[in-house]
PDB file of C-alpha atoms in Angstrom:
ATOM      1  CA  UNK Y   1      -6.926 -54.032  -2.724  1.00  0.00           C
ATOM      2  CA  UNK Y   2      -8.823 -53.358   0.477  1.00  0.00           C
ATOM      3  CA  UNK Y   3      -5.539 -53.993   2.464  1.00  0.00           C
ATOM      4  CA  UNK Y   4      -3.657 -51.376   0.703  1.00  0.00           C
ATOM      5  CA  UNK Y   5      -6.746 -49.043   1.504  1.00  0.00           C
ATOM      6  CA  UNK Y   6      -6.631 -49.998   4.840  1.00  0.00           C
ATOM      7  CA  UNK Y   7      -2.805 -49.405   4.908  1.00  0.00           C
ATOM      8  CA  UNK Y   8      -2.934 -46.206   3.376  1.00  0.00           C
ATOM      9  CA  UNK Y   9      -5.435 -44.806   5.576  1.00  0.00           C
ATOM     10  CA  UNK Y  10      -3.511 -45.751   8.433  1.00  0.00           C
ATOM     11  CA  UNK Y  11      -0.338 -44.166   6.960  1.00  0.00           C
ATOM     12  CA  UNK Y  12      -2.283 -40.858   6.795  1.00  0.00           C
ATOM     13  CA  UNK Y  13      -3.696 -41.236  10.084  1.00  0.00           C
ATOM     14  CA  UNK Y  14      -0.112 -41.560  11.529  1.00  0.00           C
ATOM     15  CA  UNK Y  15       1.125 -38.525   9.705  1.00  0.00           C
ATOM     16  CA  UNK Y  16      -1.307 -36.391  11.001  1.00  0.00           C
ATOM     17  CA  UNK Y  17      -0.952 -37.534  14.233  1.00  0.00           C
ATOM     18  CA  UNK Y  18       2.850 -37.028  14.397  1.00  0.00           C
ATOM     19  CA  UNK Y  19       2.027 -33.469  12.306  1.00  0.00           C
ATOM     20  CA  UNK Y  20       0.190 -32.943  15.654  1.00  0.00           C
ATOM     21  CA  UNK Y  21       2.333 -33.731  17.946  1.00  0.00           C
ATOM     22  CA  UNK Y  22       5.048 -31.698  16.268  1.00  0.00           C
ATOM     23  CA  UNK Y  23       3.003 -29.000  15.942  1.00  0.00           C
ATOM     24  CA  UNK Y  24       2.520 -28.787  19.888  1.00  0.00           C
ATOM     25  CA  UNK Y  25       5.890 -29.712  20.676  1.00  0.00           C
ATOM     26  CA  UNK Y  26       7.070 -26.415  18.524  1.00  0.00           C
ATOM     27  CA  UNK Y  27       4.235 -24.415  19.762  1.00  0.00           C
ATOM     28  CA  UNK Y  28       4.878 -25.509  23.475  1.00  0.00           C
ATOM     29  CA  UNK Y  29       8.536 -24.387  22.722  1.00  0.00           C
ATOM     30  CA  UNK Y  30       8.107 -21.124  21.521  1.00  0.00           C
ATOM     31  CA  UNK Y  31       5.690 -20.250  24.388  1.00  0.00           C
ATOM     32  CA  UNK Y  32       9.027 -21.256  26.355  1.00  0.00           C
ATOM     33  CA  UNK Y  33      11.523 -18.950  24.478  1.00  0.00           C
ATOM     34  CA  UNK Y  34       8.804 -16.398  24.633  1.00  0.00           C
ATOM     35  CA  UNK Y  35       8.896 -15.718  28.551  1.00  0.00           C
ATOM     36  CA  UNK Y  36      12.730 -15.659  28.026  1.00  0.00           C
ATOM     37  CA  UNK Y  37      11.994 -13.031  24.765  1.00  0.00           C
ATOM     38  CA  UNK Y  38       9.624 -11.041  27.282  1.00  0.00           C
ATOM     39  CA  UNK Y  39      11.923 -10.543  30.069  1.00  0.00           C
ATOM     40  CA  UNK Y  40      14.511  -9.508  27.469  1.00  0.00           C
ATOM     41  CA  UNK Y  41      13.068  -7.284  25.940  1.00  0.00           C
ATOM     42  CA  UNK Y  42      11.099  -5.794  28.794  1.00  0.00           C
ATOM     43  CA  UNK Y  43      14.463  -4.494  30.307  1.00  0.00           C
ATOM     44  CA  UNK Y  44      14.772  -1.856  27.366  1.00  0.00           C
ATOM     45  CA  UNK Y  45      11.413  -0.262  28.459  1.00  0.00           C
ATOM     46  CA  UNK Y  46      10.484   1.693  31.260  1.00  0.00           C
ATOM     47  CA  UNK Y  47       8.464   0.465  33.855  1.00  0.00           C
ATOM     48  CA  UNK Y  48       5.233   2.132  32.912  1.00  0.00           C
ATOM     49  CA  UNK Y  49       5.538   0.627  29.111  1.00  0.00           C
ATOM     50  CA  UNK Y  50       6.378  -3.203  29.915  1.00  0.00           C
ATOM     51  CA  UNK Y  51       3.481  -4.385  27.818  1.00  0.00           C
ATOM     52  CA  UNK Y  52       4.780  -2.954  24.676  1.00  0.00           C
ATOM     53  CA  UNK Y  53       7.452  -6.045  25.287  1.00  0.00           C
ATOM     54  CA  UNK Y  54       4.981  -8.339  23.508  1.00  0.00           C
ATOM     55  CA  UNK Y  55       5.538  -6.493  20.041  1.00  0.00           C
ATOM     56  CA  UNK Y  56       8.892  -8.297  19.533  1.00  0.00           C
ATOM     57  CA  UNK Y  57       7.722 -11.485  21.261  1.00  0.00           C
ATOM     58  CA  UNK Y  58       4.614 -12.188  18.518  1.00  0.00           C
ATOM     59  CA  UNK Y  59       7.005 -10.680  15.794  1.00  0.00           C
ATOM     60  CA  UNK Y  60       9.791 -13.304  16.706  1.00  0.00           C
ATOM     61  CA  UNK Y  61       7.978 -16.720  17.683  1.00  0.00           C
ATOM     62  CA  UNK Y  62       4.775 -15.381  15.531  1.00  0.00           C
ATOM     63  CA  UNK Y  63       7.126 -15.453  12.780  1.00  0.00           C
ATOM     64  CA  UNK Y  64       8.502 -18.248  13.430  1.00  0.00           C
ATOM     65  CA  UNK Y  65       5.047 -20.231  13.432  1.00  0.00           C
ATOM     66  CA  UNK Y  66       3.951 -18.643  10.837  1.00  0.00           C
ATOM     67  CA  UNK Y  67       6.976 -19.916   8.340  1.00  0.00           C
ATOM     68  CA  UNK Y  68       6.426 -23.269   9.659  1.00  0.00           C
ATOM     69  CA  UNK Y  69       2.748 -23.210   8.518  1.00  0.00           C
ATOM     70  CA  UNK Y  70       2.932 -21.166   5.317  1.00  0.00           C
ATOM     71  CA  UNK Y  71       5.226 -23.728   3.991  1.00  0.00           C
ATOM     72  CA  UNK Y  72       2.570 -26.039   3.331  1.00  0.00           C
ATOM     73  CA  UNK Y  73       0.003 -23.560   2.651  1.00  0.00           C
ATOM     74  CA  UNK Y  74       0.917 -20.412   0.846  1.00  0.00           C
ATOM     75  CA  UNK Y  75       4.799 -20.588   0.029  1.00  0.00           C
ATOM     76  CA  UNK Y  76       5.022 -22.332  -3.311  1.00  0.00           C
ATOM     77  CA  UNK Y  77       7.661 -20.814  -5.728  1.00  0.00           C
ATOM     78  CA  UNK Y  78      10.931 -22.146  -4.764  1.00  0.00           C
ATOM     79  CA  UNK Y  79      12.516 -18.872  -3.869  1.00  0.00           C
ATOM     80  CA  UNK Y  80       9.825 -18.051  -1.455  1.00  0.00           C
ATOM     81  CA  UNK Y  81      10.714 -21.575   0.461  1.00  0.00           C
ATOM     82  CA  UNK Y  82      14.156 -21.113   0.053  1.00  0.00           C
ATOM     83  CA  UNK Y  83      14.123 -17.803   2.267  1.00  0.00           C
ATOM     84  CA  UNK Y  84      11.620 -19.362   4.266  1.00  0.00           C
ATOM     85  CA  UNK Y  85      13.841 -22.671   5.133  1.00  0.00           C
ATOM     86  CA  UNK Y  86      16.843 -20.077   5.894  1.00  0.00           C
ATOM     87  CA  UNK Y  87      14.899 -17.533   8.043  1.00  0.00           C
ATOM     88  CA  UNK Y  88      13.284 -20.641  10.066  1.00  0.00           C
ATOM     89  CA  UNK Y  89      16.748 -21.214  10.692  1.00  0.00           C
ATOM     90  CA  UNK Y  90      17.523 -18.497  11.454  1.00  0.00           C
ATOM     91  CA  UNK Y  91      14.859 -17.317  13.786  1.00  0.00           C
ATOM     92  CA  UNK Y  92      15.506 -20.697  15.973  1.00  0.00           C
ATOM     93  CA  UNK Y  93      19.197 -19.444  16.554  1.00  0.00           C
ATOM     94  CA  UNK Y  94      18.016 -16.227  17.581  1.00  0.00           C
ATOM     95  CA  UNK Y  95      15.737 -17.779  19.360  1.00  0.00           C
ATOM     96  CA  UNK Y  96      18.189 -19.699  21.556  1.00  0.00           C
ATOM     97  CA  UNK Y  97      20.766 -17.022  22.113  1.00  0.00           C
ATOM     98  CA  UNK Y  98      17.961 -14.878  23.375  1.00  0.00           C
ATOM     99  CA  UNK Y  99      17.130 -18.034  26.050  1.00  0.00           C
ATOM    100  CA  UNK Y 100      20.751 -18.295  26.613  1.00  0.00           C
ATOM    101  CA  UNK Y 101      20.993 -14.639  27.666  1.00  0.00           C
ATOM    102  CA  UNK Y 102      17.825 -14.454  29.715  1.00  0.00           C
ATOM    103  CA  UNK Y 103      18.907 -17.302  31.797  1.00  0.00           C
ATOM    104  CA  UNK Y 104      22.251 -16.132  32.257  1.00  0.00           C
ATOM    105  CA  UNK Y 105      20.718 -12.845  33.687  1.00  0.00           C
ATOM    106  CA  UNK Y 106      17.881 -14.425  35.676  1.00  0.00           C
ATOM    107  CA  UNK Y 107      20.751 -16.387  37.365  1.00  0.00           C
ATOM    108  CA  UNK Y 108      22.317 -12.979  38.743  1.00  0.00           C
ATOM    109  CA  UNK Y 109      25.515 -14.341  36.145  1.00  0.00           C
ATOM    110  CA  UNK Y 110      26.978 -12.102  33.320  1.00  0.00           C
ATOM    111  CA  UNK Y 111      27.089 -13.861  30.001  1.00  0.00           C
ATOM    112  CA  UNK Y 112      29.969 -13.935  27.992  1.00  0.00           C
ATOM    113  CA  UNK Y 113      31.590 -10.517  26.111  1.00  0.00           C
ATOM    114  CA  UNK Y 114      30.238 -11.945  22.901  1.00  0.00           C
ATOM    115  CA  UNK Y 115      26.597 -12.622  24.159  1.00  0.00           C
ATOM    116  CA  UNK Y 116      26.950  -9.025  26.166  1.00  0.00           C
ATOM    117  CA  UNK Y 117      28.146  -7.523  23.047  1.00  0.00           C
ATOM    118  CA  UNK Y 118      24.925  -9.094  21.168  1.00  0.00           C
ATOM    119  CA  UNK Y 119      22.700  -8.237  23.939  1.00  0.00           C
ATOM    120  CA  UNK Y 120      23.564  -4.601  23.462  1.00  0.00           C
ATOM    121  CA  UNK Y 121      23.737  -3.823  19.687  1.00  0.00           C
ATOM    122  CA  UNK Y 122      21.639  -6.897  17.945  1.00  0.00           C
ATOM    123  CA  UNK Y 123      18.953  -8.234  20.203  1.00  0.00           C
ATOM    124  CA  UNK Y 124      17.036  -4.809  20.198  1.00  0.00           C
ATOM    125  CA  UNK Y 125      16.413  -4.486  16.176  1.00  0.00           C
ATOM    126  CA  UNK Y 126      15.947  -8.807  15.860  1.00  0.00           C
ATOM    127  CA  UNK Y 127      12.118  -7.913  15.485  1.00  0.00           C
ATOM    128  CA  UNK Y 128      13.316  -5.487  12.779  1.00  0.00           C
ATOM    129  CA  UNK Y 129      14.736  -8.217  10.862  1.00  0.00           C
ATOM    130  CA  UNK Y 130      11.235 -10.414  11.265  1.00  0.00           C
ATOM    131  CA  UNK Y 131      10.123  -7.580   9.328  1.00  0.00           C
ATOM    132  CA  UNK Y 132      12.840  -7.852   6.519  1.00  0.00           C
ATOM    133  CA  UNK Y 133      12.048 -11.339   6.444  1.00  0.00           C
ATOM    134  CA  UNK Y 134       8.487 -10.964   5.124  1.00  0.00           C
ATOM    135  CA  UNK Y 135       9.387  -8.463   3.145  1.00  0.00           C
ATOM    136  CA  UNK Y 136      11.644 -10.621   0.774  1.00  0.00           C
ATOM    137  CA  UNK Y 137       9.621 -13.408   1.189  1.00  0.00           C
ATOM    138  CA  UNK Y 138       6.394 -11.525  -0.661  1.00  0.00           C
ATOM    139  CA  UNK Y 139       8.962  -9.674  -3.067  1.00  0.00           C
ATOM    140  CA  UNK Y 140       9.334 -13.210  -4.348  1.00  0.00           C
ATOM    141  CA  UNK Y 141       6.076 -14.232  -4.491  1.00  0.00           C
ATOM    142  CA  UNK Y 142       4.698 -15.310  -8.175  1.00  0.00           C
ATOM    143  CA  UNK Y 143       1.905 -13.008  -8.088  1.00  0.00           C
ATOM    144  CA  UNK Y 144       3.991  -9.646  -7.624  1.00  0.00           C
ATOM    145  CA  UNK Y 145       5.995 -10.975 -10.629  1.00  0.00           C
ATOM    146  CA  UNK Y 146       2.816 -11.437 -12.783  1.00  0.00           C
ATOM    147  CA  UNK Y 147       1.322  -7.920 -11.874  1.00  0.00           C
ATOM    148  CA  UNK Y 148       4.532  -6.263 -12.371  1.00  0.00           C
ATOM    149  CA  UNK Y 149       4.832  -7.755 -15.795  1.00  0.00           C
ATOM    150  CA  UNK Y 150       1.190  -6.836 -16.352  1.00  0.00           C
ATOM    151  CA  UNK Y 151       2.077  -3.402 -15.309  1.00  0.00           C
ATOM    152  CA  UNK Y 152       4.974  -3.447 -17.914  1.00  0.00           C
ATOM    153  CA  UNK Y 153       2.897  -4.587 -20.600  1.00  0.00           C
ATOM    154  CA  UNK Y 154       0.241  -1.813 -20.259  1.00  0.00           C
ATOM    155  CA  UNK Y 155       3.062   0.607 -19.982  1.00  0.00           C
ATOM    156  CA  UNK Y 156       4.487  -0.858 -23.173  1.00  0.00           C
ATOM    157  CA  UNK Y 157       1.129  -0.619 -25.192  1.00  0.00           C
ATOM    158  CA  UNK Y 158       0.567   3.165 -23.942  1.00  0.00           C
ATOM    159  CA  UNK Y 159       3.736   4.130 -24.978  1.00  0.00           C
ATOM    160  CA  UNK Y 160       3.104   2.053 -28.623  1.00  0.00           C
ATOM    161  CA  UNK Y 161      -0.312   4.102 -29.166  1.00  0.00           C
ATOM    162  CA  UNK Y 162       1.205   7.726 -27.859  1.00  0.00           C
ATOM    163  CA  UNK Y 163       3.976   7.141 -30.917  1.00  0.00           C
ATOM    164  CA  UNK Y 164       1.881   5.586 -32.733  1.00  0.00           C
ATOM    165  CA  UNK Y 165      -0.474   9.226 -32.717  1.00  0.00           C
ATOM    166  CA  UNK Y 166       2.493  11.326 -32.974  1.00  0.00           C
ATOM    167  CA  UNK Y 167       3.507   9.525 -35.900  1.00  0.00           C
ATOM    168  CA  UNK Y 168       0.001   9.746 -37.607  1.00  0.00           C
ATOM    169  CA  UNK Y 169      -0.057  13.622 -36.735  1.00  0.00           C
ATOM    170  CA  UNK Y 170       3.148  13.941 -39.060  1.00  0.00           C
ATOM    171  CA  UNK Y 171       0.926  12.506 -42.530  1.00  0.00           C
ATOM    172  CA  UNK Y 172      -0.182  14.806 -44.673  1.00  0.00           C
ATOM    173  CA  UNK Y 173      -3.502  14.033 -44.416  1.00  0.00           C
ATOM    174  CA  UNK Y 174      -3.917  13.939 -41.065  1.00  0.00           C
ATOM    175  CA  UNK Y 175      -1.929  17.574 -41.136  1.00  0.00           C
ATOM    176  CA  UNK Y 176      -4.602  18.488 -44.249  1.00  0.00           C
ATOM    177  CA  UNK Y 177      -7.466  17.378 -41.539  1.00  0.00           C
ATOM    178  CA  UNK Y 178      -6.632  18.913 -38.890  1.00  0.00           C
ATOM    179  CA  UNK Y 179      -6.474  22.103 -41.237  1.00  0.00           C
ATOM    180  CA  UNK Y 180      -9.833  21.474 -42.704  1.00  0.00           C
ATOM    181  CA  UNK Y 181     -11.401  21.487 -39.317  1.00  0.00           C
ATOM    182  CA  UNK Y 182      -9.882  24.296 -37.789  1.00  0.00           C
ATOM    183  CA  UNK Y 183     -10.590  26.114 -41.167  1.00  0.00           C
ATOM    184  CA  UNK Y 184     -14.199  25.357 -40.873  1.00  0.00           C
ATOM    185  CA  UNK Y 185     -14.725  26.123 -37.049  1.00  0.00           C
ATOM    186  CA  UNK Y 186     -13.544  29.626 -37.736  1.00  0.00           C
ATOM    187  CA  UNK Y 187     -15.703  30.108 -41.127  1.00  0.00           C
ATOM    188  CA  UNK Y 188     -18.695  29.032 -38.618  1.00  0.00           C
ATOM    189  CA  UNK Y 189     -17.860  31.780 -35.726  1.00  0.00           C
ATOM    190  CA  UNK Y 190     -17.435  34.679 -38.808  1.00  0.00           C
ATOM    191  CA  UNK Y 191     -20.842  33.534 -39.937  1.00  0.00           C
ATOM    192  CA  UNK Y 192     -22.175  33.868 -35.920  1.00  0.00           C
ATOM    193  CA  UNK Y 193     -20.588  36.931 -35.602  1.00  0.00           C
ATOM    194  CA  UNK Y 194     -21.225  38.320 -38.906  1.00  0.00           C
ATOM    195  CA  UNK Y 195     -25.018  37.577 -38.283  1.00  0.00           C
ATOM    196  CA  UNK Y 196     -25.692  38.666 -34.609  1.00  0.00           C
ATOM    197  CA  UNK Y 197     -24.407  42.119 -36.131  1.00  0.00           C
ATOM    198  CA  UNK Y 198     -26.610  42.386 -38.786  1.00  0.00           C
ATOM    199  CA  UNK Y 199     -29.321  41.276 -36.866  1.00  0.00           C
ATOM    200  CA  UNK Y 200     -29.420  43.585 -33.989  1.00  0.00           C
ATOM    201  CA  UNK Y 201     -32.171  45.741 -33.287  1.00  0.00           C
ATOM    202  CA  UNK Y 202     -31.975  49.572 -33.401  1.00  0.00           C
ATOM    203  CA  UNK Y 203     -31.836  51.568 -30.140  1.00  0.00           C
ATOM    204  CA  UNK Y 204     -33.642  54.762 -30.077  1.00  0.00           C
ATOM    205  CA  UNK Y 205     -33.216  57.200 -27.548  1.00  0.00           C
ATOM    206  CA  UNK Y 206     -36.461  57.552 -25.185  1.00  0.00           C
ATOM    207  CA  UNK Y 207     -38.580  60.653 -25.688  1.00  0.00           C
ATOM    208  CA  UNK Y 208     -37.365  64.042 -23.346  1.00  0.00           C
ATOM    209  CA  UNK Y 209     -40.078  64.696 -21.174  1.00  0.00           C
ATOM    210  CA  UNK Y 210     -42.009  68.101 -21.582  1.00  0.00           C
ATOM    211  CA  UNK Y 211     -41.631  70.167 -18.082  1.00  0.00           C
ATOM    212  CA  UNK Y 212     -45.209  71.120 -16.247  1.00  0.00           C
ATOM    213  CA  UNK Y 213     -45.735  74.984 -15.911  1.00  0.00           C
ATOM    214  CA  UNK Y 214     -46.514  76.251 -12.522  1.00  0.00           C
ATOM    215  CA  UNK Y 215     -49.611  78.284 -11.284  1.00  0.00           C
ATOM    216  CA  UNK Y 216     -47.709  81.725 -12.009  1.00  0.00           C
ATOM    217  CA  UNK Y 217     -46.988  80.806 -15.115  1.00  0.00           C
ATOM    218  CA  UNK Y 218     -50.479  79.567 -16.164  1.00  0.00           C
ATOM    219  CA  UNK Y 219     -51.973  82.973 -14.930  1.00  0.00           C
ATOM    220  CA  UNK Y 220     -49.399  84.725 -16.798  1.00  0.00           C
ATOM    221  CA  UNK Y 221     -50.713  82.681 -20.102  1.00  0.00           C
ATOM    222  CA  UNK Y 222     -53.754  83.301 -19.269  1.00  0.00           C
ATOM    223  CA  UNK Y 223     -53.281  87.220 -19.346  1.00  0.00           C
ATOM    224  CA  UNK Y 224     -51.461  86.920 -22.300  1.00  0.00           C
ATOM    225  CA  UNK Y 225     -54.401  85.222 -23.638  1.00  0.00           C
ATOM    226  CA  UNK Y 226     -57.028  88.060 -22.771  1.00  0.00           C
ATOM    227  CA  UNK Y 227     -55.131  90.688 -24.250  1.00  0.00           C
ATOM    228  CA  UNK Y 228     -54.470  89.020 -27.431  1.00  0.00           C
ATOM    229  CA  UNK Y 229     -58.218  88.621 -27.294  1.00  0.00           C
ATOM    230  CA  UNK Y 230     -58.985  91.991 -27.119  1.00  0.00           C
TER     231      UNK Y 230
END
């Protein structure tokens, strides 16, 4: 018993130690194809925007990394590794032809028609297709599937309870209901109205103000007065 332990643990140890190893040997040879990916792509941009060159060089050998890794950590259903496996693939031989080129041109030798031909309408939109590559891979992962189901059930039960309403509103006595209570809401706004006009207070005009006499006129009433008086 303790020699199998012993033997499995050293099985384990030598996987991860050749994981390792391959690991560095694929990292060491993507930072190669990445100088070749650099100069490459660095002779489509003007001098002044060089740097931007790095964009295709992470989207390339980034991707290509990243597939390696994500196939033992996120890329379970067997679609996702399927286009994984290819596109690892496929990356490498892009990869390679984009070596191939560089070192043809570093030389000061012109590559072959079908390499030129590549180099002038394919090798520009490659990190395009890193991006196409992603995009299919999380189109087919499990959990988009499970929230676009979701998404199609909740639709499904909306659209149940709208017909399900319209169906009720076509009873009679949901249709007597609805009459009721519209019948009663306008007996209770008669009755407001009804009462506020009864109820409103009578407005009298205000009184008309009697005008002051003048000094001539009270001496003139006061004449009046005297001969009356006598």
């Amino acid at each position: 018993m303790l020699r199998e332990t012993l033997k499995q643990d050293q099985q384990r140890a030598a996987r991860a130690i050749t994981a390792t190893l391959a690991a560095a040997i694929v990292a060491l040879g993507a930072a190669y194809t990445a100088v070749h990916n650099y100069n490459l792509f660095a002779r489509y941009l003007p001098d002044n925007q060089q740097i931007f060159a790095l964009i295709p060089v992470v989207a390339l050998e980034g991707s290509l990394l990243l597939l390696l890794i994500a196939q033992f950590t996120w890329l379970v259903a067997p679609a996702q590794r399927i286009i994984a496996a290819a596109a690892s693939w496929l990356l490498f031989g892009l990869l390679a032809i984009h070596t191939l080129i560089d070192s043809w041109l570093q030389t000061g030798s012109q590559p072959p028609d079908w390499l030129a031909l590549y180099a002038n309408f394919a090798l520009p939109i490659t990190p395009v297709l890193t991006t196409a590559i992603w995009k299919l891979i999380i189109d087919a992962d499990p959990a988009r599937a499970r929230a676009r189901a979701r998404a199609t059930l909740e639709a499904a039960i909306e659209q149940a309870q709208h017909e399900a309403t319209l169906a009720a509103l076509d009873r009679a006595e949901i249709t007597a209901a609805i009459q009721a209570h519209t019948d009663a809401v306008a007996q209770a706004a008669a009755q407001r109205i009804r009462g506020s006009g009864s109820g409103s207070p009578k407005i009298t005009p205000p009184p008309t103000p009697r005008p002051k006499a003048s000094p001539a006129m009270n001496g003139v009433v006061s004449a009046q007065a005297g001969h009356s008086g006598a």
